[in-house]
Amino acid sequence: MSRIGKKEISLPKDIDIQINEQHISVKGIKGELHYNLSKLIQITKTENTIKLIKKEQTQQAREIHGLSRSIINNMIVGVSKGFNKKLVIHGVGYRSQIEGENLVLNVGYSHPVSIKPPKDIKIAVENNTNIIISGINKEIVGQMAAKIRSTRPPEPYKGKGIRYEHEIIKRKVGKAGK
């Protein structure tokens, strides 16, 4: 039983939502997002709330019920406020910069690593070590942050690498000296 799917989604005043059978379009001040809802879910809209109802009581319908509610809620939050992910680079000589639209990372390899962001994503660099990824689609923002982090994930001995802002790295003890 999905507890998330049962919750109603409240609509802010500046959001315009269009429901055409199973296709949902959300438009706000930051942009526009679309989603195709499963045939197992029925959507109902009142003046300032949206409610999702399962058409069947199958396992798949229960799985998609909460997922669909979360996706639609994230679309509404994304077009009204947007999403941000912050990455921090730790390590001597590790730095990042923006060249044109691309993010260029110098993280200990023999060559700089260049990452081209998708069209909906904005990347900003502060102090050469702080990277801010922002956009309206939570999934794409998170995927881009994971891609940047995967170029040099933090290692457990010295903690060098790229990590999320409040990520805690479990440190290991090095070699025992004789």
PDB file of C-alpha atoms in Angstrom:
ATOM      1  CA  MET A   1       0.000   0.000   0.000  1.00  0.00           C
ATOM      2  CA  SER A   2       1.505   3.312  -1.105  1.00  0.00           C
ATOM      3  CA  ARG A   3       1.354   5.983   1.547  1.00  0.00           C
ATOM      4  CA  ILE A   4       3.033   8.515  -0.736  1.00  0.00           C
ATOM      5  CA  GLY A   5       0.525   7.975  -3.547  1.00  0.00           C
ATOM      6  CA  LYS A   6      -2.411   8.748  -1.249  1.00  0.00           C
ATOM      7  CA  LYS A   7      -1.178  12.265  -0.474  1.00  0.00           C
ATOM      8  CA  GLU A   8      -2.719  15.118  -2.406  1.00  0.00           C
ATOM      9  CA  ILE A   9      -0.461  17.472  -4.345  1.00  0.00           C
ATOM     10  CA  SER A  10      -1.088  21.144  -3.614  1.00  0.00           C
ATOM     11  CA  LEU A  11      -0.743  23.544  -6.534  1.00  0.00           C
ATOM     12  CA  PRO A  12       0.905  26.959  -6.096  1.00  0.00           C
ATOM     13  CA  LYS A  13      -0.916  29.903  -7.680  1.00  0.00           C
ATOM     14  CA  ASP A  14       1.729  30.603 -10.360  1.00  0.00           C
ATOM     15  CA  ILE A  15       1.605  27.052 -11.803  1.00  0.00           C
ATOM     16  CA  ASP A  16      -0.443  26.158 -14.887  1.00  0.00           C
ATOM     17  CA  ILE A  17      -1.177  22.440 -15.233  1.00  0.00           C
ATOM     18  CA  GLN A  18      -2.814  20.814 -18.251  1.00  0.00           C
ATOM     19  CA  ILE A  19      -4.175  17.257 -18.054  1.00  0.00           C
ATOM     20  CA  ASN A  20      -5.031  15.594 -21.362  1.00  0.00           C
ATOM     21  CA  GLU A  21      -6.098  12.000 -20.552  1.00  0.00           C
ATOM     22  CA  GLN A  22      -2.754  10.466 -19.463  1.00  0.00           C
ATOM     23  CA  HIS A  23      -0.461  13.312 -20.593  1.00  0.00           C
ATOM     24  CA  ILE A  24       0.391  15.961 -17.990  1.00  0.00           C
ATOM     25  CA  SER A  25       2.002  19.302 -18.798  1.00  0.00           C
ATOM     26  CA  VAL A  26       3.199  21.625 -16.015  1.00  0.00           C
ATOM     27  CA  LYS A  27       4.190  25.206 -16.788  1.00  0.00           C
ATOM     28  CA  GLY A  28       5.706  27.667 -14.312  1.00  0.00           C
ATOM     29  CA  ILE A  29       8.023  30.637 -14.082  1.00  0.00           C
ATOM     30  CA  LYS A  30      11.178  28.507 -14.542  1.00  0.00           C
ATOM     31  CA  GLY A  31       9.996  26.428 -17.510  1.00  0.00           C
ATOM     32  CA  GLU A  32       7.761  23.607 -18.676  1.00  0.00           C
ATOM     33  CA  LEU A  33       7.815  19.834 -18.053  1.00  0.00           C
ATOM     34  CA  HIS A  34       5.778  16.937 -19.473  1.00  0.00           C
ATOM     35  CA  TYR A  35       4.963  13.444 -18.192  1.00  0.00           C
ATOM     36  CA  ASN A  36       2.961  10.521 -19.562  1.00  0.00           C
ATOM     37  CA  LEU A  37       1.020   8.842 -16.778  1.00  0.00           C
ATOM     38  CA  SER A  38       0.528   5.075 -16.712  1.00  0.00           C
ATOM     39  CA  LYS A  39      -2.850   3.629 -17.775  1.00  0.00           C
ATOM     40  CA  LEU A  40      -3.119   2.088 -14.285  1.00  0.00           C
ATOM     41  CA  ILE A  41      -3.411   5.513 -12.618  1.00  0.00           C
ATOM     42  CA  GLN A  42      -6.261   8.012 -12.836  1.00  0.00           C
ATOM     43  CA  ILE A  43      -5.632  11.687 -12.093  1.00  0.00           C
ATOM     44  CA  THR A  44      -8.207  14.147 -10.779  1.00  0.00           C
ATOM     45  CA  LYS A  45      -7.717  17.891 -10.437  1.00  0.00           C
ATOM     46  CA  THR A  46      -9.624  20.321  -8.250  1.00  0.00           C
ATOM     47  CA  GLU A  47      -9.005  24.061  -7.906  1.00  0.00           C
ATOM     48  CA  ASN A  48      -5.718  23.858  -6.018  1.00  0.00           C
ATOM     49  CA  THR A  49      -4.996  20.130  -5.510  1.00  0.00           C
ATOM     50  CA  ILE A  50      -4.277  17.035  -7.592  1.00  0.00           C
ATOM     51  CA  LYS A  51      -5.080  13.492  -6.477  1.00  0.00           C
ATOM     52  CA  LEU A  52      -3.914  10.210  -8.005  1.00  0.00           C
ATOM     53  CA  ILE A  53      -6.103   7.105  -7.807  1.00  0.00           C
ATOM     54  CA  LYS A  54      -5.227   3.516  -8.719  1.00  0.00           C
ATOM     55  CA  LYS A  55      -7.570   1.974 -11.303  1.00  0.00           C
ATOM     56  CA  GLU A  56      -6.575  -1.580 -10.292  1.00  0.00           C
ATOM     57  CA  GLN A  57      -5.314  -3.203  -7.109  1.00  0.00           C
ATOM     58  CA  THR A  58      -2.354  -4.990  -8.697  1.00  0.00           C
ATOM     59  CA  GLN A  59       1.285  -5.002  -7.589  1.00  0.00           C
ATOM     60  CA  GLN A  60       2.335  -2.917 -10.597  1.00  0.00           C
ATOM     61  CA  ALA A  61      -0.410  -0.331  -9.983  1.00  0.00           C
ATOM     62  CA  ARG A  62       0.697   0.030  -6.359  1.00  0.00           C
ATOM     63  CA  GLU A  63       4.327   0.499  -7.447  1.00  0.00           C
ATOM     64  CA  ILE A  64       3.482   3.142 -10.044  1.00  0.00           C
ATOM     65  CA  HIS A  65       1.014   4.974  -7.761  1.00  0.00           C
ATOM     66  CA  GLY A  66       3.640   6.447  -5.393  1.00  0.00           C
ATOM     67  CA  LEU A  67       6.198   6.890  -8.177  1.00  0.00           C
ATOM     68  CA  SER A  68       3.778   8.922 -10.319  1.00  0.00           C
ATOM     69  CA  ARG A  69       2.795  11.112  -7.380  1.00  0.00           C
ATOM     70  CA  SER A  70       6.463  11.829  -6.597  1.00  0.00           C
ATOM     71  CA  ILE A  71       7.296  12.624 -10.226  1.00  0.00           C
ATOM     72  CA  ILE A  72       4.356  15.027 -10.619  1.00  0.00           C
ATOM     73  CA  ASN A  73       5.167  16.719  -7.289  1.00  0.00           C
ATOM     74  CA  ASN A  74       8.820  17.114  -8.354  1.00  0.00           C
ATOM     75  CA  MET A  75       7.673  18.623 -11.658  1.00  0.00           C
ATOM     76  CA  ILE A  76       5.590  21.216  -9.795  1.00  0.00           C
ATOM     77  CA  VAL A  77       8.431  22.065  -7.395  1.00  0.00           C
ATOM     78  CA  GLY A  78      10.917  22.179 -10.302  1.00  0.00           C
ATOM     79  CA  VAL A  79       8.995  24.682 -12.434  1.00  0.00           C
ATOM     80  CA  SER A  80       8.273  26.913  -9.429  1.00  0.00           C
ATOM     81  CA  LYS A  81      11.533  26.779  -7.379  1.00  0.00           C
ATOM     82  CA  GLY A  82      14.013  24.589  -9.277  1.00  0.00           C
ATOM     83  CA  PHE A  83      16.532  22.083  -7.917  1.00  0.00           C
ATOM     84  CA  ASN A  84      20.200  22.470  -6.924  1.00  0.00           C
ATOM     85  CA  LYS A  85      22.990  20.021  -6.166  1.00  0.00           C
ATOM     86  CA  LYS A  86      26.307  21.179  -4.744  1.00  0.00           C
ATOM     87  CA  LEU A  87      29.578  19.326  -5.165  1.00  0.00           C
ATOM     88  CA  VAL A  88      32.838  20.063  -3.337  1.00  0.00           C
ATOM     89  CA  ILE A  89      36.293  19.157  -4.651  1.00  0.00           C
ATOM     90  CA  HIS A  90      38.909  18.075  -2.060  1.00  0.00           C
ATOM     91  CA  GLY A  91      42.539  17.512  -2.962  1.00  0.00           C
ATOM     92  CA  VAL A  92      45.770  19.397  -3.552  1.00  0.00           C
ATOM     93  CA  GLY A  93      45.797  20.766  -7.101  1.00  0.00           C
ATOM     94  CA  TYR A  94      42.215  19.667  -7.820  1.00  0.00           C
ATOM     95  CA  ARG A  95      40.131  22.427  -9.375  1.00  0.00           C
ATOM     96  CA  SER A  96      37.304  23.123 -11.793  1.00  0.00           C
ATOM     97  CA  GLN A  97      36.400  25.886 -14.216  1.00  0.00           C
ATOM     98  CA  ILE A  98      33.826  26.747 -16.856  1.00  0.00           C
ATOM     99  CA  GLU A  99      34.937  27.096 -20.491  1.00  0.00           C
ATOM    100  CA  GLY A 100      32.008  28.198 -22.606  1.00  0.00           C
ATOM    101  CA  GLU A 101      29.214  25.857 -21.505  1.00  0.00           C
ATOM    102  CA  ASN A 102      31.495  22.944 -20.575  1.00  0.00           C
ATOM    103  CA  LEU A 103      32.786  22.118 -17.114  1.00  0.00           C
ATOM    104  CA  VAL A 104      36.528  21.382 -17.097  1.00  0.00           C
ATOM    105  CA  LEU A 105      37.884  19.361 -14.163  1.00  0.00           C
ATOM    106  CA  ASN A 106      41.557  19.024 -13.221  1.00  0.00           C
ATOM    107  CA  VAL A 107      41.385  16.183 -10.710  1.00  0.00           C
ATOM    108  CA  GLY A 108      44.715  14.407 -10.841  1.00  0.00           C
ATOM    109  CA  TYR A 109      44.570  12.828 -14.291  1.00  0.00           C
ATOM    110  CA  SER A 110      47.170  13.501 -16.983  1.00  0.00           C
ATOM    111  CA  HIS A 111      44.518  15.425 -18.932  1.00  0.00           C
ATOM    112  CA  PRO A 112      41.659  17.759 -17.987  1.00  0.00           C
ATOM    113  CA  VAL A 113      38.206  16.150 -17.997  1.00  0.00           C
ATOM    114  CA  SER A 114      35.562  18.106 -19.942  1.00  0.00           C
ATOM    115  CA  ILE A 115      31.861  17.549 -19.229  1.00  0.00           C
ATOM    116  CA  LYS A 116      29.132  19.001 -21.450  1.00  0.00           C
ATOM    117  CA  PRO A 117      25.869  19.613 -19.568  1.00  0.00           C
ATOM    118  CA  PRO A 118      22.433  18.888 -21.094  1.00  0.00           C
ATOM    119  CA  LYS A 119      20.517  21.876 -22.472  1.00  0.00           C
ATOM    120  CA  ASP A 120      18.249  22.270 -19.400  1.00  0.00           C
ATOM    121  CA  ILE A 121      21.076  22.237 -16.841  1.00  0.00           C
ATOM    122  CA  LYS A 122      23.168  25.176 -15.638  1.00  0.00           C
ATOM    123  CA  ILE A 123      26.536  24.596 -14.006  1.00  0.00           C
ATOM    124  CA  ALA A 124      28.296  27.268 -11.936  1.00  0.00           C
ATOM    125  CA  VAL A 125      31.721  27.147 -10.261  1.00  0.00           C
ATOM    126  CA  GLU A 126      32.631  29.062  -7.090  1.00  0.00           C
ATOM    127  CA  ASN A 127      36.210  29.322  -5.758  1.00  0.00           C
ATOM    128  CA  ASN A 128      37.453  26.633  -8.201  1.00  0.00           C
ATOM    129  CA  THR A 129      36.320  23.928  -5.764  1.00  0.00           C
ATOM    130  CA  ASN A 130      32.535  24.322  -5.432  1.00  0.00           C
ATOM    131  CA  ILE A 131      30.300  23.181  -8.294  1.00  0.00           C
ATOM    132  CA  ILE A 132      26.596  24.046  -8.346  1.00  0.00           C
ATOM    133  CA  ILE A 133      24.289  22.165 -10.717  1.00  0.00           C
ATOM    134  CA  SER A 134      20.806  23.636 -11.137  1.00  0.00           C
ATOM    135  CA  GLY A 135      17.765  22.944 -13.280  1.00  0.00           C
ATOM    136  CA  ILE A 136      14.034  22.247 -13.218  1.00  0.00           C
ATOM    137  CA  ASN A 137      14.124  18.460 -13.675  1.00  0.00           C
ATOM    138  CA  LYS A 138      15.212  16.720 -10.451  1.00  0.00           C
ATOM    139  CA  GLU A 139      16.179  13.513 -12.245  1.00  0.00           C
ATOM    140  CA  ILE A 140      18.511  15.211 -14.745  1.00  0.00           C
ATOM    141  CA  VAL A 141      20.095  17.434 -12.037  1.00  0.00           C
ATOM    142  CA  GLY A 142      20.841  14.377  -9.894  1.00  0.00           C
ATOM    143  CA  GLN A 143      22.155  12.385 -12.849  1.00  0.00           C
ATOM    144  CA  MET A 144      24.492  15.216 -13.874  1.00  0.00           C
ATOM    145  CA  ALA A 145      25.801  15.549 -10.305  1.00  0.00           C
ATOM    146  CA  ALA A 146      26.439  11.798 -10.173  1.00  0.00           C
ATOM    147  CA  LYS A 147      28.267  11.934 -13.516  1.00  0.00           C
ATOM    148  CA  ILE A 148      30.542  14.750 -12.313  1.00  0.00           C
ATOM    149  CA  ARG A 149      31.192  12.956  -9.011  1.00  0.00           C
ATOM    150  CA  SER A 150      32.050   9.710 -10.826  1.00  0.00           C
ATOM    151  CA  THR A 151      35.029  11.333 -12.576  1.00  0.00           C
ATOM    152  CA  ARG A 152      36.925  11.242  -9.242  1.00  0.00           C
ATOM    153  CA  PRO A 153      34.870   9.786  -6.358  1.00  0.00           C
ATOM    154  CA  PRO A 154      36.266  10.412  -2.883  1.00  0.00           C
ATOM    155  CA  GLU A 155      38.796   7.829  -1.736  1.00  0.00           C
ATOM    156  CA  PRO A 156      38.659   6.502   1.854  1.00  0.00           C
ATOM    157  CA  TYR A 157      42.293   7.070   2.918  1.00  0.00           C
ATOM    158  CA  LYS A 158      42.840  10.804   2.429  1.00  0.00           C
ATOM    159  CA  GLY A 159      39.325  11.856   1.400  1.00  0.00           C
ATOM    160  CA  LYS A 160      40.496  13.327  -1.907  1.00  0.00           C
ATOM    161  CA  GLY A 161      37.986  13.571  -4.729  1.00  0.00           C
ATOM    162  CA  ILE A 162      34.618  15.089  -5.602  1.00  0.00           C
ATOM    163  CA  ARG A 163      31.830  14.703  -3.055  1.00  0.00           C
ATOM    164  CA  TYR A 164      28.350  16.061  -2.416  1.00  0.00           C
ATOM    165  CA  GLU A 165      28.203  19.073  -0.110  1.00  0.00           C
ATOM    166  CA  HIS A 166      27.237  17.327   3.151  1.00  0.00           C
ATOM    167  CA  GLU A 167      28.431  13.831   2.252  1.00  0.00           C
ATOM    168  CA  ILE A 168      30.339  12.008   4.962  1.00  0.00           C
ATOM    169  CA  ILE A 169      33.215   9.819   3.805  1.00  0.00           C
ATOM    170  CA  LYS A 170      34.085   6.862   6.012  1.00  0.00           C
ATOM    171  CA  ARG A 171      37.815   7.073   6.464  1.00  0.00           C
ATOM    172  CA  LYS A 172      40.109   4.046   6.699  1.00  0.00           C
ATOM    173  CA  VAL A 173      43.310   3.710   8.639  1.00  0.00           C
ATOM    174  CA  GLY A 174      46.378   3.463   6.430  1.00  0.00           C
ATOM    175  CA  LYS A 175      49.129   0.879   6.554  1.00  0.00           C
ATOM    176  CA  ALA A 176      50.447  -0.121   9.937  1.00  0.00           C
ATOM    177  CA  GLY A 177      54.120   0.879  10.264  1.00  0.00           C
ATOM    178  CA  LYS A 178      56.727  -1.582  11.518  1.00  0.00           C
TER     179      LYS A 178
END
